[in-house]
PDB file of C-alpha atoms (C1' of nucleotides) in Angstrom:
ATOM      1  CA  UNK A   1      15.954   2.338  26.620  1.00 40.00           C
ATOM      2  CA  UNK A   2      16.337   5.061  23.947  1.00 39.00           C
ATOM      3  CA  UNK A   3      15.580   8.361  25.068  1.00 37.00           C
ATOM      4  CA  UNK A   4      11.992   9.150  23.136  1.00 40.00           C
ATOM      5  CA  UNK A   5      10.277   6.316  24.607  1.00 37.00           C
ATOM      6  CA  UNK A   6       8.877   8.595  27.291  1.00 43.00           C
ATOM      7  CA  UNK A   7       7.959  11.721  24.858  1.00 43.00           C
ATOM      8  CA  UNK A   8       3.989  12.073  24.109  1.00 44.00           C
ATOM      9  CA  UNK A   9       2.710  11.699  20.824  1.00 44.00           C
ATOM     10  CA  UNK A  10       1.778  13.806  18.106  1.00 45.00           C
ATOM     11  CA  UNK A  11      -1.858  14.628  18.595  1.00 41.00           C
ATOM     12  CA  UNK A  12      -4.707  15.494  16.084  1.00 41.00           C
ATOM     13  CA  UNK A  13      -2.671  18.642  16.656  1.00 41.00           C
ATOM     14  CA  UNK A  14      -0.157  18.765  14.094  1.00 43.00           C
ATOM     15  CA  UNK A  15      -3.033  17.144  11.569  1.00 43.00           C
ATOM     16  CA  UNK A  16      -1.793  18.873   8.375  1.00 51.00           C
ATOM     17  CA  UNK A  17      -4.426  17.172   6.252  1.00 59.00           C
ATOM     18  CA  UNK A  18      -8.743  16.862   7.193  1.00 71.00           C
ATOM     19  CA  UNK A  19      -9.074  13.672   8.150  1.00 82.00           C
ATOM     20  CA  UNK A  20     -10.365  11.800   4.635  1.00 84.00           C
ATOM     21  CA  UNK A  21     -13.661  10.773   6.614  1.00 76.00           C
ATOM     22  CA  UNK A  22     -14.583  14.294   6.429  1.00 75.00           C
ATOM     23  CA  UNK A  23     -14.982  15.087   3.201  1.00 76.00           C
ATOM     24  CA  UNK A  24     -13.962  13.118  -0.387  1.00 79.00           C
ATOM     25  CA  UNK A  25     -10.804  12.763  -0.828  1.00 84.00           C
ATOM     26  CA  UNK A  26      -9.334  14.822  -4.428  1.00 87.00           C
ATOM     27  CA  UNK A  27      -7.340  13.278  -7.289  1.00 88.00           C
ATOM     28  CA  UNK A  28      -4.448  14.830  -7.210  1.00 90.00           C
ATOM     29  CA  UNK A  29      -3.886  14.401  -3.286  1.00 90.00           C
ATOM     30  CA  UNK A  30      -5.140  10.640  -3.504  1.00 93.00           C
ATOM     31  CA  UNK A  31      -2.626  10.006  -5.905  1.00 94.00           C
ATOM     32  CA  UNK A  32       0.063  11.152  -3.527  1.00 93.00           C
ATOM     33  CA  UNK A  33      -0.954   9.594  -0.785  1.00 95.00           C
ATOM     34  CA  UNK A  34      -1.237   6.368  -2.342  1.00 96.00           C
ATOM     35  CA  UNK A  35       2.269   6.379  -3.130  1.00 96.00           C
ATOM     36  CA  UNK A  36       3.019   6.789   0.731  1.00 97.00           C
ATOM     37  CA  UNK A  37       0.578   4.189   1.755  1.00 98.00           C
ATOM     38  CA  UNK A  38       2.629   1.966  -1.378  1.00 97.00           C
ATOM     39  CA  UNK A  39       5.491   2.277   0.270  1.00 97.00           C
ATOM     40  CA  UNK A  40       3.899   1.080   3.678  1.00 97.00           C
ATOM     41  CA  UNK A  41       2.192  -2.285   1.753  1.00 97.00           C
ATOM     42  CA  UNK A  42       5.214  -4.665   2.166  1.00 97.00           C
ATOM     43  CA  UNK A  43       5.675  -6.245   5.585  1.00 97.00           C
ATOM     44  CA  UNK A  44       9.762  -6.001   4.971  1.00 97.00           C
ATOM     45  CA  UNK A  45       9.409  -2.355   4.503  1.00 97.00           C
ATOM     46  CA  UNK A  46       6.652  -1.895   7.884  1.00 97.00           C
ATOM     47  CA  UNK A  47       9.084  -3.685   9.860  1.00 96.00           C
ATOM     48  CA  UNK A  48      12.339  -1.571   8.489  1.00 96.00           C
ATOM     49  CA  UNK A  49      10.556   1.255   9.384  1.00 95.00           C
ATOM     50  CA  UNK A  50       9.530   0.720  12.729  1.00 94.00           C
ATOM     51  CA  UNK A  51      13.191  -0.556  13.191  1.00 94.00           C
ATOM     52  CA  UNK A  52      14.446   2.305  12.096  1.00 95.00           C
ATOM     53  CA  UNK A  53      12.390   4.475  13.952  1.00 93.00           C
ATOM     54  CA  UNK A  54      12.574   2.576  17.440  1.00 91.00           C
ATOM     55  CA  UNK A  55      16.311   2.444  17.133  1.00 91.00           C
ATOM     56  CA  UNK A  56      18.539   3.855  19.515  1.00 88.00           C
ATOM     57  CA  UNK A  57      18.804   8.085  18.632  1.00 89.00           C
ATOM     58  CA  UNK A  58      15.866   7.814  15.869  1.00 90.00           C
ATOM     59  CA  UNK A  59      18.270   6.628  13.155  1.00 94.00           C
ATOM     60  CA  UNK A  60      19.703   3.292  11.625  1.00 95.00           C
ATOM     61  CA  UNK A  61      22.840   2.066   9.896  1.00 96.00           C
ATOM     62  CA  UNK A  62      21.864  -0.013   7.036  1.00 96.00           C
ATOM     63  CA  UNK A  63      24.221  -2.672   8.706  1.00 95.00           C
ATOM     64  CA  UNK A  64      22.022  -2.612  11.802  1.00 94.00           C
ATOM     65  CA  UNK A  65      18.430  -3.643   8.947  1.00 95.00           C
ATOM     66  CA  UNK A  66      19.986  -6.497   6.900  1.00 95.00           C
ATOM     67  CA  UNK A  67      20.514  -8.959  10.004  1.00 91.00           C
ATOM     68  CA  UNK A  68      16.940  -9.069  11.028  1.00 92.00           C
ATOM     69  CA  UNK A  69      15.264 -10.057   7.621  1.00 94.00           C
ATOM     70  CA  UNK A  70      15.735 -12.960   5.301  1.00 93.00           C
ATOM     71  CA  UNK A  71      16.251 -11.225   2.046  1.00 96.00           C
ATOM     72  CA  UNK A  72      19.231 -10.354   0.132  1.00 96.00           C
ATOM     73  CA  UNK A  73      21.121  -7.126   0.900  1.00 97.00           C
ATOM     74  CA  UNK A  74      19.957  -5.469  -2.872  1.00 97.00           C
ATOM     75  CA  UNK A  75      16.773  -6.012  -1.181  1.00 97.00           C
ATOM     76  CA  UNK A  76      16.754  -4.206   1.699  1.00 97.00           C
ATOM     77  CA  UNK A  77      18.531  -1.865  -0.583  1.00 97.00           C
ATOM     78  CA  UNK A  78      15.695  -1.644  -2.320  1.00 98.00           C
ATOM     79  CA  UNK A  79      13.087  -1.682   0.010  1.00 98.00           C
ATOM     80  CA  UNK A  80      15.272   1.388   1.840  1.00 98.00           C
ATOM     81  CA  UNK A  81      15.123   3.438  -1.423  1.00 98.00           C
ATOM     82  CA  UNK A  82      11.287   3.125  -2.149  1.00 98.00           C
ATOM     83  CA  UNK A  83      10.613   3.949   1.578  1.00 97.00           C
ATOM     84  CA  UNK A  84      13.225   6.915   1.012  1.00 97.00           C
ATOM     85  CA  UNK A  85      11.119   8.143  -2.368  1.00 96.00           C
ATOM     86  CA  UNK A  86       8.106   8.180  -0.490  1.00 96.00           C
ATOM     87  CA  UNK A  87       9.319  10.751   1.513  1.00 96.00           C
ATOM     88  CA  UNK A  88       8.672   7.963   4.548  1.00 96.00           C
ATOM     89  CA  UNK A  89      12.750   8.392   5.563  1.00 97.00           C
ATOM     90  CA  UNK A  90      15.495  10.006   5.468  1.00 96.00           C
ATOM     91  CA  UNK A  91      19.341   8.934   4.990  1.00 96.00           C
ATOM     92  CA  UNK A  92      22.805  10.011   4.831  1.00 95.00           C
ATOM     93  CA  UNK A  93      26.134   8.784   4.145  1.00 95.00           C
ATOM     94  CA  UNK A  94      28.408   8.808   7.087  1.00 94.00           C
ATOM     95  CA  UNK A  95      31.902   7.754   6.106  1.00 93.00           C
ATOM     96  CA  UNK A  96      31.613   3.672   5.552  1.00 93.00           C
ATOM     97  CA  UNK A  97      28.053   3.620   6.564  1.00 95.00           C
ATOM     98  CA  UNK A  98      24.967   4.892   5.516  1.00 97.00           C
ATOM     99  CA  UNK A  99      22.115   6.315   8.494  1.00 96.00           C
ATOM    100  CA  UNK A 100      18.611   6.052   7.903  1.00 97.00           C
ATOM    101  CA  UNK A 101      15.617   7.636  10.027  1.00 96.00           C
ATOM    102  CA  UNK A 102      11.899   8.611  10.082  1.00 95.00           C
ATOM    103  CA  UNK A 103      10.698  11.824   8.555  1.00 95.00           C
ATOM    104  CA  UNK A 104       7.756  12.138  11.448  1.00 94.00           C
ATOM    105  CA  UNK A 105       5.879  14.553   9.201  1.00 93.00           C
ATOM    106  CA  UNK A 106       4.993  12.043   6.818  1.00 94.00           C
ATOM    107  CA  UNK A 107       3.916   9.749   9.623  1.00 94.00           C
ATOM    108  CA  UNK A 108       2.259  12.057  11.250  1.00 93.00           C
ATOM    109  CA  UNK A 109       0.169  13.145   8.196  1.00 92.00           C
ATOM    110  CA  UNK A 110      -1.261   9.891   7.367  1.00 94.00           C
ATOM    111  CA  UNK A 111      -2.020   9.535  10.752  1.00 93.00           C
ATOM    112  CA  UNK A 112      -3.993  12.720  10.761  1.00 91.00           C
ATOM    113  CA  UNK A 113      -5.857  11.745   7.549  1.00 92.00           C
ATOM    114  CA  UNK A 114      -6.835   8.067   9.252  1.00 93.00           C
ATOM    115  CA  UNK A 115      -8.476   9.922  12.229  1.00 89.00           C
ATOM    116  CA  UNK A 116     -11.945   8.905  12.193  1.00 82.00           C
ATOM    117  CA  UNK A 117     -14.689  10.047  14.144  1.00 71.00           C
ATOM    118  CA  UNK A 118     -16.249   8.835  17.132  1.00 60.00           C
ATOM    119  CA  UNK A 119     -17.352   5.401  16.460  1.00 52.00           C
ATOM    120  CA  UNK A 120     -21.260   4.687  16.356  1.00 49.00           C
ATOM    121  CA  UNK A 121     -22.986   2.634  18.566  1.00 44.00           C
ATOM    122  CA  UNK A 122     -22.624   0.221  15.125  1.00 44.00           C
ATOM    123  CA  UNK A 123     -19.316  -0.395  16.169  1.00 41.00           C
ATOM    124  CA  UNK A 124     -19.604  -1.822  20.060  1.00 39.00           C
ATOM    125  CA  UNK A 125     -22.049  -4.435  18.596  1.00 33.00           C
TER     126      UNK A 125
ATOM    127  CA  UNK B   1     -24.217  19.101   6.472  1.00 40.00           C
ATOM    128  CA  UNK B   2     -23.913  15.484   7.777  1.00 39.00           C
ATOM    129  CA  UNK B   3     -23.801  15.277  11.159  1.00 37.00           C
ATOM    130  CA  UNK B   4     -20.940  13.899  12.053  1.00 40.00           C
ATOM    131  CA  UNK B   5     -18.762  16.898  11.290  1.00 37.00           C
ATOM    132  CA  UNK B   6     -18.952  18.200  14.728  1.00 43.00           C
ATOM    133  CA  UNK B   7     -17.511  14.922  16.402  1.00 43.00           C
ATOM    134  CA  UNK B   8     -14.577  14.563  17.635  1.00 44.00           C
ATOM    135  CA  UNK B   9     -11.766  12.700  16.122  1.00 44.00           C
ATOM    136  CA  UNK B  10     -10.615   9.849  17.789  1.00 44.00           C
ATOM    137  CA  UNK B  11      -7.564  10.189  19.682  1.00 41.00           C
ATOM    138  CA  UNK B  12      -4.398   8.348  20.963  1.00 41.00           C
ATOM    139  CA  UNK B  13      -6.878   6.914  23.871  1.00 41.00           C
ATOM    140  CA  UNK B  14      -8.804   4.530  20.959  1.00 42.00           C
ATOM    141  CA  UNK B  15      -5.208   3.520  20.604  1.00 43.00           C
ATOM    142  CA  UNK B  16      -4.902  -0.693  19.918  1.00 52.00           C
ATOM    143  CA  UNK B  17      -1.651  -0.993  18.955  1.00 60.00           C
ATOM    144  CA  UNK B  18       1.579   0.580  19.720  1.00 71.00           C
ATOM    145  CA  UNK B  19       3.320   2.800  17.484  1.00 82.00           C
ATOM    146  CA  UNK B  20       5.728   1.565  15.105  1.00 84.00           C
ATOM    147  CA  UNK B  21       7.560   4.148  16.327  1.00 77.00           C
ATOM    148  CA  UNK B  22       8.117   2.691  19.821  1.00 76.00           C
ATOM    149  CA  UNK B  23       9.178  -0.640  18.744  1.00 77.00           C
ATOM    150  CA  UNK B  24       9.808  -3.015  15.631  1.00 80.00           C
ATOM    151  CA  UNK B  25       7.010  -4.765  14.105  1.00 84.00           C
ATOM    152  CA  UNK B  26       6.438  -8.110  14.569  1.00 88.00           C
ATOM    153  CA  UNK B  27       6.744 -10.354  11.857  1.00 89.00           C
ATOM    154  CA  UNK B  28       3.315 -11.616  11.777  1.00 91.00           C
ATOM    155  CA  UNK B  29       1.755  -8.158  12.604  1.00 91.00           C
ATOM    156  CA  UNK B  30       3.403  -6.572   9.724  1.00 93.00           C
ATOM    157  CA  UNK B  31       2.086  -9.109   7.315  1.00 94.00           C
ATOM    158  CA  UNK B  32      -1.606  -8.311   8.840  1.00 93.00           C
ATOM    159  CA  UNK B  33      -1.064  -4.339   8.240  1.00 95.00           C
ATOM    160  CA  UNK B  34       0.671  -4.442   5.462  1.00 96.00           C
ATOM    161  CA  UNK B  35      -2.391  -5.824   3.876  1.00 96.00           C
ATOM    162  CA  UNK B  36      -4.431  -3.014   4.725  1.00 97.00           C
ATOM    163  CA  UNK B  37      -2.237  -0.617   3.692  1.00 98.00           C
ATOM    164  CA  UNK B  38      -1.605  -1.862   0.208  1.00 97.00           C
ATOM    165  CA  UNK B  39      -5.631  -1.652   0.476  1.00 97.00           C
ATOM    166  CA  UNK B  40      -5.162   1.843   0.940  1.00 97.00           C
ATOM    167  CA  UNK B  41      -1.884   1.866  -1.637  1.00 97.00           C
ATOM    168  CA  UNK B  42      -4.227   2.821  -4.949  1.00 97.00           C
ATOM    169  CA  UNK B  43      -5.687   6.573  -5.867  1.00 97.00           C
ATOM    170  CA  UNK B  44      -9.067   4.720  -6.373  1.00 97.00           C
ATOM    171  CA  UNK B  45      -9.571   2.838  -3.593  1.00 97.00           C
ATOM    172  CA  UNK B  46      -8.816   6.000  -1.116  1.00 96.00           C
ATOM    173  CA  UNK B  47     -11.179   8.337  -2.735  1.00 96.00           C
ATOM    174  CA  UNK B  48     -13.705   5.525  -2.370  1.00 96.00           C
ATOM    175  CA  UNK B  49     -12.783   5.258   0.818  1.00 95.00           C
ATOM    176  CA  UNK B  50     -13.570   8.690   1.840  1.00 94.00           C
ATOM    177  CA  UNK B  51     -16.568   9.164  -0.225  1.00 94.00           C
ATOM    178  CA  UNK B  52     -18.129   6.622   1.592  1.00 95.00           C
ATOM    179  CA  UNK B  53     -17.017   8.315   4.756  1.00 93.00           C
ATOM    180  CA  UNK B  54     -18.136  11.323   4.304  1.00 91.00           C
ATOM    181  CA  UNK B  55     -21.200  10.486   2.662  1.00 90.00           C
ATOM    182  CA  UNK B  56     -24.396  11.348   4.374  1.00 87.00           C
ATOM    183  CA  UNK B  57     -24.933   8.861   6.912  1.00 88.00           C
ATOM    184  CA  UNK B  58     -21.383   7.588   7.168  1.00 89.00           C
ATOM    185  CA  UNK B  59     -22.633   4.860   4.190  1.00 93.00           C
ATOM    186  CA  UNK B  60     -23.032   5.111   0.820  1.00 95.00           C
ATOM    187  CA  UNK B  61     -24.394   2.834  -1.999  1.00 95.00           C
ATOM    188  CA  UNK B  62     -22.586   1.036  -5.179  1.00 96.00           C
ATOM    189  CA  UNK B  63     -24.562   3.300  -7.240  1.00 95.00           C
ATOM    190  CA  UNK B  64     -23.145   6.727  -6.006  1.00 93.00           C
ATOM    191  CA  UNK B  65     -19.779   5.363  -6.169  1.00 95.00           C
ATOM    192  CA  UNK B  66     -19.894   4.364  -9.544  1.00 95.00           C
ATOM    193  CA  UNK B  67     -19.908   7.923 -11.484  1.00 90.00           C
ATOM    194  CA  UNK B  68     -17.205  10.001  -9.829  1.00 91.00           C
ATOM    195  CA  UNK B  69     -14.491   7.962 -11.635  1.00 94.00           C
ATOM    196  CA  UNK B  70     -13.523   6.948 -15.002  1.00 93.00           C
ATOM    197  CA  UNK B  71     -12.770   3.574 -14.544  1.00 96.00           C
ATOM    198  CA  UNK B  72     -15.639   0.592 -15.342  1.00 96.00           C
ATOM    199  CA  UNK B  73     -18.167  -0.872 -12.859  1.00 96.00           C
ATOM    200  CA  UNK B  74     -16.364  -4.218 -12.894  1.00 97.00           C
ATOM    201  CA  UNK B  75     -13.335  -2.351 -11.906  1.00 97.00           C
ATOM    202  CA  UNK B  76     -15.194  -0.627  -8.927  1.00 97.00           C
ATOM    203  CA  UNK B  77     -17.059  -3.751  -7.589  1.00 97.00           C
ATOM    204  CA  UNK B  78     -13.112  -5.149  -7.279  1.00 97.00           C
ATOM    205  CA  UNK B  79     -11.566  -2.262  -5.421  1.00 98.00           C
ATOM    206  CA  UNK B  80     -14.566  -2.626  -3.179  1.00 98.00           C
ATOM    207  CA  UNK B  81     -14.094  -6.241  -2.822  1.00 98.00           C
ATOM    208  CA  UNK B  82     -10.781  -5.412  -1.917  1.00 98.00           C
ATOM    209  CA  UNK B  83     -11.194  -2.754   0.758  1.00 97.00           C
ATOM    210  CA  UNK B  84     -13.512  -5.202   1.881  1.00 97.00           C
ATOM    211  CA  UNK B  85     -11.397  -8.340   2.476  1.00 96.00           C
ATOM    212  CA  UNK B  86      -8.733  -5.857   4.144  1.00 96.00           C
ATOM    213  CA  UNK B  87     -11.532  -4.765   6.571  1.00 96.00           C
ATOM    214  CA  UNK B  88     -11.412  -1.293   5.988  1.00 96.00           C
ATOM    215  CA  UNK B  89     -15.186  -1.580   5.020  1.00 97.00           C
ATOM    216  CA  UNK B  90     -18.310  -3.779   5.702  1.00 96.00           C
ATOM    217  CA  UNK B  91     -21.075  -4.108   2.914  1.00 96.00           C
ATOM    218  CA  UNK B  92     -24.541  -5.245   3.169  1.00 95.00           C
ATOM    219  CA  UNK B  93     -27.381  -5.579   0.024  1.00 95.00           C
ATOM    220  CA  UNK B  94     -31.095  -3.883   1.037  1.00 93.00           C
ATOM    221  CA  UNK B  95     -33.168  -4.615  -1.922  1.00 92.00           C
ATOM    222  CA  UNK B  96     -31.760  -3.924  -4.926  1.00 93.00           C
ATOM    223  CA  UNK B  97     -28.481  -1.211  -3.963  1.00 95.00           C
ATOM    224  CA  UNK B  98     -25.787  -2.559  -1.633  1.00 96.00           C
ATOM    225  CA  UNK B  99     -24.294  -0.168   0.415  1.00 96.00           C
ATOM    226  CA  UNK B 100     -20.819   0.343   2.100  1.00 97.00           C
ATOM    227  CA  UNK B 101     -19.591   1.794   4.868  1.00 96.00           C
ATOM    228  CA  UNK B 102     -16.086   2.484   6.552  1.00 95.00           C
ATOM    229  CA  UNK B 103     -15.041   0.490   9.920  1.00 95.00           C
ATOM    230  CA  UNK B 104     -13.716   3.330  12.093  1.00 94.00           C
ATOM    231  CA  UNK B 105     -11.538   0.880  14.610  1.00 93.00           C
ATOM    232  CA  UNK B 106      -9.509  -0.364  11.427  1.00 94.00           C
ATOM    233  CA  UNK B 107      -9.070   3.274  10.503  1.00 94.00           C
ATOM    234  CA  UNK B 108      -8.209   4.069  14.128  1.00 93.00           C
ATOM    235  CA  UNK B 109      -5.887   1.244  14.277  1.00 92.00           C
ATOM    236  CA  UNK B 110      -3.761   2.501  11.524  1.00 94.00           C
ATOM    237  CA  UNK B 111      -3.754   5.615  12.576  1.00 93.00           C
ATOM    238  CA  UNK B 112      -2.294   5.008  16.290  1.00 91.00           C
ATOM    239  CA  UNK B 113       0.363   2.763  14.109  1.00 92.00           C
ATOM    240  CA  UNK B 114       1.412   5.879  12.209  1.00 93.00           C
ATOM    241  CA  UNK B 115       1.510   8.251  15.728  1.00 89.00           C
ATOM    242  CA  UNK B 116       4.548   9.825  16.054  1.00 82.00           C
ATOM    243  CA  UNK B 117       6.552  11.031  18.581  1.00 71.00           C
ATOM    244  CA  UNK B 118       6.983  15.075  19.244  1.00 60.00           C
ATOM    245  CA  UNK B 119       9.164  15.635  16.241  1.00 52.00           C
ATOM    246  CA  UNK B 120      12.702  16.691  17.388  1.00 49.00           C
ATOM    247  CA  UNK B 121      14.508  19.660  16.174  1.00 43.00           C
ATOM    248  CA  UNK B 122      15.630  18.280  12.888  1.00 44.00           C
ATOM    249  CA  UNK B 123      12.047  18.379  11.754  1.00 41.00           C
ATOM    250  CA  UNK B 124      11.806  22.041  11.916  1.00 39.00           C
ATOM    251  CA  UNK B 125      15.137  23.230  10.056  1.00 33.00           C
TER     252      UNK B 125
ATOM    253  C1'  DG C   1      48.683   2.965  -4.485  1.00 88.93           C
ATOM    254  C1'  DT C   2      46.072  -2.211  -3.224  1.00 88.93           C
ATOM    255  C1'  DG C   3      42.747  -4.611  -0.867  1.00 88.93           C
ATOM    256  C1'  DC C   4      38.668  -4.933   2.019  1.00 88.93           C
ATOM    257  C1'  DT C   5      34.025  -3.842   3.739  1.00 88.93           C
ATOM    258  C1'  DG C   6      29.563  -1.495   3.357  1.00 88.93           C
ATOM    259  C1'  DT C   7      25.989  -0.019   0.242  1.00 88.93           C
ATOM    260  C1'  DA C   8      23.708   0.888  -4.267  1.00 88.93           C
ATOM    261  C1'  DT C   9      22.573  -0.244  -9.003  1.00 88.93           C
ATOM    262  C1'  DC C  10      21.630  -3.419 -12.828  1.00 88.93           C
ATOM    263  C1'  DG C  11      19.234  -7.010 -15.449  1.00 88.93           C
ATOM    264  C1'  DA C  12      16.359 -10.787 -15.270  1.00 88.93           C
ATOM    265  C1'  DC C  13      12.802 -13.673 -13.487  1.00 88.93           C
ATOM    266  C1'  DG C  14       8.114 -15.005 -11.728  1.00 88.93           C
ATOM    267  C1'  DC C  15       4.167 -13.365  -9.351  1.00 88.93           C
ATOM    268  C1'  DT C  16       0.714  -9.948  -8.344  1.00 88.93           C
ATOM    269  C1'  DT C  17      -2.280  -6.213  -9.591  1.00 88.93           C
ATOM    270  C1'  DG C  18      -5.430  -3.011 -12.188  1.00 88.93           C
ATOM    271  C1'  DT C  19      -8.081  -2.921 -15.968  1.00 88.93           C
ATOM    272  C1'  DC C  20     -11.372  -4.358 -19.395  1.00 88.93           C
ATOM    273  C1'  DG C  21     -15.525  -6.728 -21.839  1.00 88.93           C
ATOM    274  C1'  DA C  22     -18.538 -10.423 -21.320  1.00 88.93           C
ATOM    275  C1'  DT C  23     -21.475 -12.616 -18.479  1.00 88.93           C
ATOM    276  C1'  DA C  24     -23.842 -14.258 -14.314  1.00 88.93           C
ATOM    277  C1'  DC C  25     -26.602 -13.265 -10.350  1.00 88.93           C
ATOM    278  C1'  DA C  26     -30.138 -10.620  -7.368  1.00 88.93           C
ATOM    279  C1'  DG C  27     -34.151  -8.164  -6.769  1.00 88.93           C
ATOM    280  C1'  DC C  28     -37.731  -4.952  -8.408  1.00 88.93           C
ATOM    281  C1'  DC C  29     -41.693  -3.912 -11.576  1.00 88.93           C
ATOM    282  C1'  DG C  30     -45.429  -4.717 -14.470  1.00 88.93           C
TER     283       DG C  30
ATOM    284  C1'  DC D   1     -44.003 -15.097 -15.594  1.00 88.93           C
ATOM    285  C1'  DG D   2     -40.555 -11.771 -18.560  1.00 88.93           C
ATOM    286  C1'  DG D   3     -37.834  -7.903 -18.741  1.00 88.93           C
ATOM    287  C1'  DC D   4     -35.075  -4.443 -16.556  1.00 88.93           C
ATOM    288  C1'  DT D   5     -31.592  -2.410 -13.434  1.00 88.93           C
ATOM    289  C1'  DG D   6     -27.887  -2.828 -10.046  1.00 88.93           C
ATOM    290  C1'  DT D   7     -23.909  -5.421  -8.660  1.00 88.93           C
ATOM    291  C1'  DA D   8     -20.502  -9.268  -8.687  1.00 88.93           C
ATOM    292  C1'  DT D   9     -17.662 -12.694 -10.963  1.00 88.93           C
ATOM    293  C1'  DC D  10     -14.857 -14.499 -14.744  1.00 88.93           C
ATOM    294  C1'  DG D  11     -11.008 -14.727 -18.023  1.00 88.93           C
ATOM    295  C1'  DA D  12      -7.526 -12.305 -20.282  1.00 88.93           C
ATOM    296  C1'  DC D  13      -4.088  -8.989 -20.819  1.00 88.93           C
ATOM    297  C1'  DA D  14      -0.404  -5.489 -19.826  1.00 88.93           C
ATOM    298  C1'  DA D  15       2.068  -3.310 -16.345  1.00 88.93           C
ATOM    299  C1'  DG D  16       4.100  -3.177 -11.894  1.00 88.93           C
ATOM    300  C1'  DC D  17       6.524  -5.282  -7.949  1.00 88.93           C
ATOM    301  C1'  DG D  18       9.693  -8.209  -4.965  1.00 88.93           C
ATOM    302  C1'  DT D  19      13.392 -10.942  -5.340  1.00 88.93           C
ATOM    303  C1'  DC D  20      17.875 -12.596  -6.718  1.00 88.93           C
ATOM    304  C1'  DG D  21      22.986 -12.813  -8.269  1.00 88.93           C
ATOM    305  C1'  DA D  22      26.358 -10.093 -10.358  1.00 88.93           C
ATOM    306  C1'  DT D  23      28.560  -6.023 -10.307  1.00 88.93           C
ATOM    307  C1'  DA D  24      29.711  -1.126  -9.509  1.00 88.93           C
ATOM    308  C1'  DC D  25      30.756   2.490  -6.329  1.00 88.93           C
ATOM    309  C1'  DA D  26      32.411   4.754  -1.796  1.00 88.93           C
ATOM    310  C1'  DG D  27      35.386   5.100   1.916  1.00 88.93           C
ATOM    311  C1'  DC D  28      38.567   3.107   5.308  1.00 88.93           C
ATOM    312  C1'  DA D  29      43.024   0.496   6.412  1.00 88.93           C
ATOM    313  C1'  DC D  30      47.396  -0.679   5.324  1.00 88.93           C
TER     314       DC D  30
END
DNA sequence: GTGCTGTATCGACGCTTGTCGATACAGCCG
DNA sequence: CGGCTGTATCGACAAGCGTCGATACAGCAC
C-alpha cells in the first residue's frame, strides 16, 4: 500500500550511538535516553506511533489517531505531546488539522544502542 | 578486553517482529513491549543494563553493581527485579553472589521494533 | 462578523513508581 | 553451632503519570 513498504531498513549503519552492550552506559546519556524509552512505555503511545509511522506518506492527522483508541481526545492529545517532547515525532499545523510523523533518527538510534551481539550458545538452549 | 567486542552485531536477519514502522501495533503486542520499555524508561536501570553487558563475560554479579551508583542496595535489588520480570535479564545465585546477565533476543527484539526505514529527504534538511 | 469543527491546555483525581530504612533470608567461615 | 556478608523483601512515603471533563484556542464556512 503506501509507498515505503518496499524500502530496506536502516542498518547497524547509521548506528549513531555504540551499542550499550559494549561498554557502560554514562549518566548523562542514560538520562536522555530514558526519557525516549519513557515515552515508548505506554501501549497507547507504541501503537500511535507505529500508526503514525505506517500511515499512508509517513505522516498522520490527529483526526486519523483518536478513532482507533478508547481514550478521550485530551488524551491522545497528551500522549501526542510527550511522544513529540521526546523528540520520537514530529508535527505541524496544516490549516484545520494538525500532521504528525516519525523523526527516524530517534528510532533509528535506539535501535542502534539495542544491537546486541551474537547470541551465545546460552541462548539456543 | 572482553571478548566479545569483535562480534558482530546482530542484524535485521535476527529480526522477530516487524517494525512498527511497517504497520500498527497490535493491541495486545503493545501492552507486552510497552512493558519492557518502561523497563528500560529509568537512568538506573539502563546503565545497569549495560554494565552487565559489557562486563567481562557478558555477566556480572549484585556486588559489582552495587557501587557505581548512589542510590541504596534495596533500591538496586528492585530495579533488578524489575529488568528481570520484563525479561531483559536472567539471574541465577552460585554460592553466596548472584549474578545477572542480559538476554540478547529481548534486546534484539526491540531493536528490529525500532528499525527504520531509509530516512527520506526531510531527515537530512 | 457568527458559528462550527479540530486540537491543545487546564485542573483534578486515583494509581503507579522510585526511594528509603528496617528486616528477613541464603550461604560461607570458623 | 554462631556470626558474618551478600542479596531480597517489606512497609511507608513523596513524586510522577494516565485519565477525565471542562474549557480555550485556531482556522474554515457562511
Amino acid at each position: 500500500m503506501s509507498k515505503q513498504a518496499d524500502l530496506p531498513l536502516l542498518g547497524p549503519d547509521v548506528t549513531c550511538c555504540a551499542p550499550m552492550v559494549r561498554q557502560p552506559l554514562g549518566e548523562v546519556d542514560a538520562i536522555e535516553l530514558s526519557r525516549m524509552f519513557k515515552a515508548l512505555s505506554d501501549p497507547i503511545r507504541l501503537r500511535l506511533l507505529s500508526l503514525i509511522a505506517s500511515h499512508e506518506g509517513g505522516e498522520a492527522c490527529v483526526c486519523d489517531l483518536i478513532g482507533p483508541f478508547d481514550v478521550s481526545q485530551p488524551t491522545i492529545s497528551h500522549h501526542l505531546k510527550v511522544l513529540r517532547e521526546a523528540g520520537l515525532v514530529g508535527s505541524e499545523r496544516r490549516g484545520t488539522w494538525v500532521y504528525y510523523w516519525v523523526l527516524p533518527e530517534a528510532l533509528a538510534k535506539l535501535s542502534a544502542l539495542l544491537q546486541t551481539p551474537a547470541v551465545p550458545a546460552k541462548a539456543s538452549a
